Structures are given as C-alpha cells and as structure tokens.
Coordinates of C-alpha atoms in Angstrom, one line a residue:
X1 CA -24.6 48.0 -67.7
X2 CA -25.1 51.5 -68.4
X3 CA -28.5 52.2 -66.8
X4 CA -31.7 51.2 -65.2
X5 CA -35.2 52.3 -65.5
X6 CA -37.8 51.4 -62.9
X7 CA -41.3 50.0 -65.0
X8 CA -42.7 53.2 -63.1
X9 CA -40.8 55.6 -64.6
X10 CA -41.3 53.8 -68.3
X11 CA -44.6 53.5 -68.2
X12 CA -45.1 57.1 -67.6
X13 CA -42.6 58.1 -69.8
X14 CA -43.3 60.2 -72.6
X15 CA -43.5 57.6 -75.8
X16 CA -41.6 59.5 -78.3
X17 CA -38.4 59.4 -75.7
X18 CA -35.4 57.0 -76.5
X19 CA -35.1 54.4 -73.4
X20 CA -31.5 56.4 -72.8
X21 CA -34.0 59.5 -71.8
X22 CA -35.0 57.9 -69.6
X23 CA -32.6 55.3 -67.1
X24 CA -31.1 56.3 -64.8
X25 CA -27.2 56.0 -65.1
X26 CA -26.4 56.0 -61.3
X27 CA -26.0 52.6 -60.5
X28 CA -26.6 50.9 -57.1
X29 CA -24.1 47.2 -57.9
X30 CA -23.3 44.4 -56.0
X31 CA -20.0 42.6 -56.6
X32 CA -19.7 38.9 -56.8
X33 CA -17.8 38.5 -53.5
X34 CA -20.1 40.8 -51.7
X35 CA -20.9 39.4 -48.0
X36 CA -24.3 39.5 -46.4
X37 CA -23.5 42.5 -44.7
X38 CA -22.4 44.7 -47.9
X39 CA -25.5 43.2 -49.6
X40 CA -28.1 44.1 -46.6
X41 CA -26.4 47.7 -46.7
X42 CA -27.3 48.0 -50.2
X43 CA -30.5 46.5 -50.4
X44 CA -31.7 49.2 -46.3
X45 CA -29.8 52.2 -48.6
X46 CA -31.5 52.0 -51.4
X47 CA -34.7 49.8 -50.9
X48 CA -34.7 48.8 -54.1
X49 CA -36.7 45.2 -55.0
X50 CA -33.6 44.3 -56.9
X51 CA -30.0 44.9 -57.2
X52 CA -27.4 43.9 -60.4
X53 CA -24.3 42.0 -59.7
X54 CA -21.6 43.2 -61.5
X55 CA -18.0 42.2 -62.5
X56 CA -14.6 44.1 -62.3
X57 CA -15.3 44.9 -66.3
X58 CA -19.0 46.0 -65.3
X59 CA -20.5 43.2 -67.0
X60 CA -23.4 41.6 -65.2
X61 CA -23.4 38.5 -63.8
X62 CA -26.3 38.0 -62.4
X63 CA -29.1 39.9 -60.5
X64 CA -29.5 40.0 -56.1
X65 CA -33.7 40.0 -55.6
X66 CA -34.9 41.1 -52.5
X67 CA -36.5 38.0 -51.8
X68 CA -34.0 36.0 -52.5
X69 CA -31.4 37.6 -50.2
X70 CA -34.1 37.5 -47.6
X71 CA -34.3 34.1 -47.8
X72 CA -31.1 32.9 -48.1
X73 CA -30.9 35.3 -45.1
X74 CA -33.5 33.4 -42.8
X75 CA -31.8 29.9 -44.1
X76 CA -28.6 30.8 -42.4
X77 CA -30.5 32.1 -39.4
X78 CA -32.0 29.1 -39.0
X79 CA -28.6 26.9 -39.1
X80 CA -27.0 29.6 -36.5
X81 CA -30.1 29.1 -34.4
X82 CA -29.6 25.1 -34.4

C-alpha cells in the first residue's frame, strides 16, 4: 500500500492528473494483532470511515470499517454486560 485517496478528493480532482497526484501517502494502518483499544485510537484520531490492515511487509490484509468495529464493539459489550 502506497497511498489512499478519499472519493472526495478524486472526484474533484483535476482529470488530466495521474491517481499518484493525487493519494495521499501518509498512511493511518492497523496491524493484524491490533487490540480494541489501538483500533478505537485510530479510528477517534483520525475519524476516518475506514482503516487498512497491514502486515510487517506492508501488504494488506484486509480492511477495519467503522461499522464493523463498532459492532463487534457493542457485541462484546453486550457479553461483559451479561
């Protein structure tokens, strides 16, 4: 993963620019063994909707949503509440 680009930022993008004009190449990761609290930091710093998980080789392995960690979030909640 070398950069992102929000759909914001390409849609208003000048058209004749190359996609590498216009990521950004400062990267907001998760790693796979991130815990809850690492992946809550992440997701309050940089309120983005979505966050790429990443291995030690920076390939990715998968993508964090917001949703999704907000629900997996309630979910254990829940149990802890029981």
């Amino acid at each position: 993963l070398t950069g992102v680009v929000s759909l914001r930022n390409l849609l208003v993008a000048d058209p004749s620019k190359e996609l590498h004009e216009v990521m950004n190449r400062r990267l907001a990761t998760l790693k796979p063994d991130d815990d809850w609290e690492a992946v809550a930091n992440q997701f309050l710093k940089y309120r983005f909707k979505a966050l790429p998980v990443l291995d030690d080789d920076g390939k990715v392995q998968g993508v964090v949503t917001w949703k999704h960690y907000f629900d997996e979030l309630l979910s254990l909640y829940h149990k802890l509440a029981d």
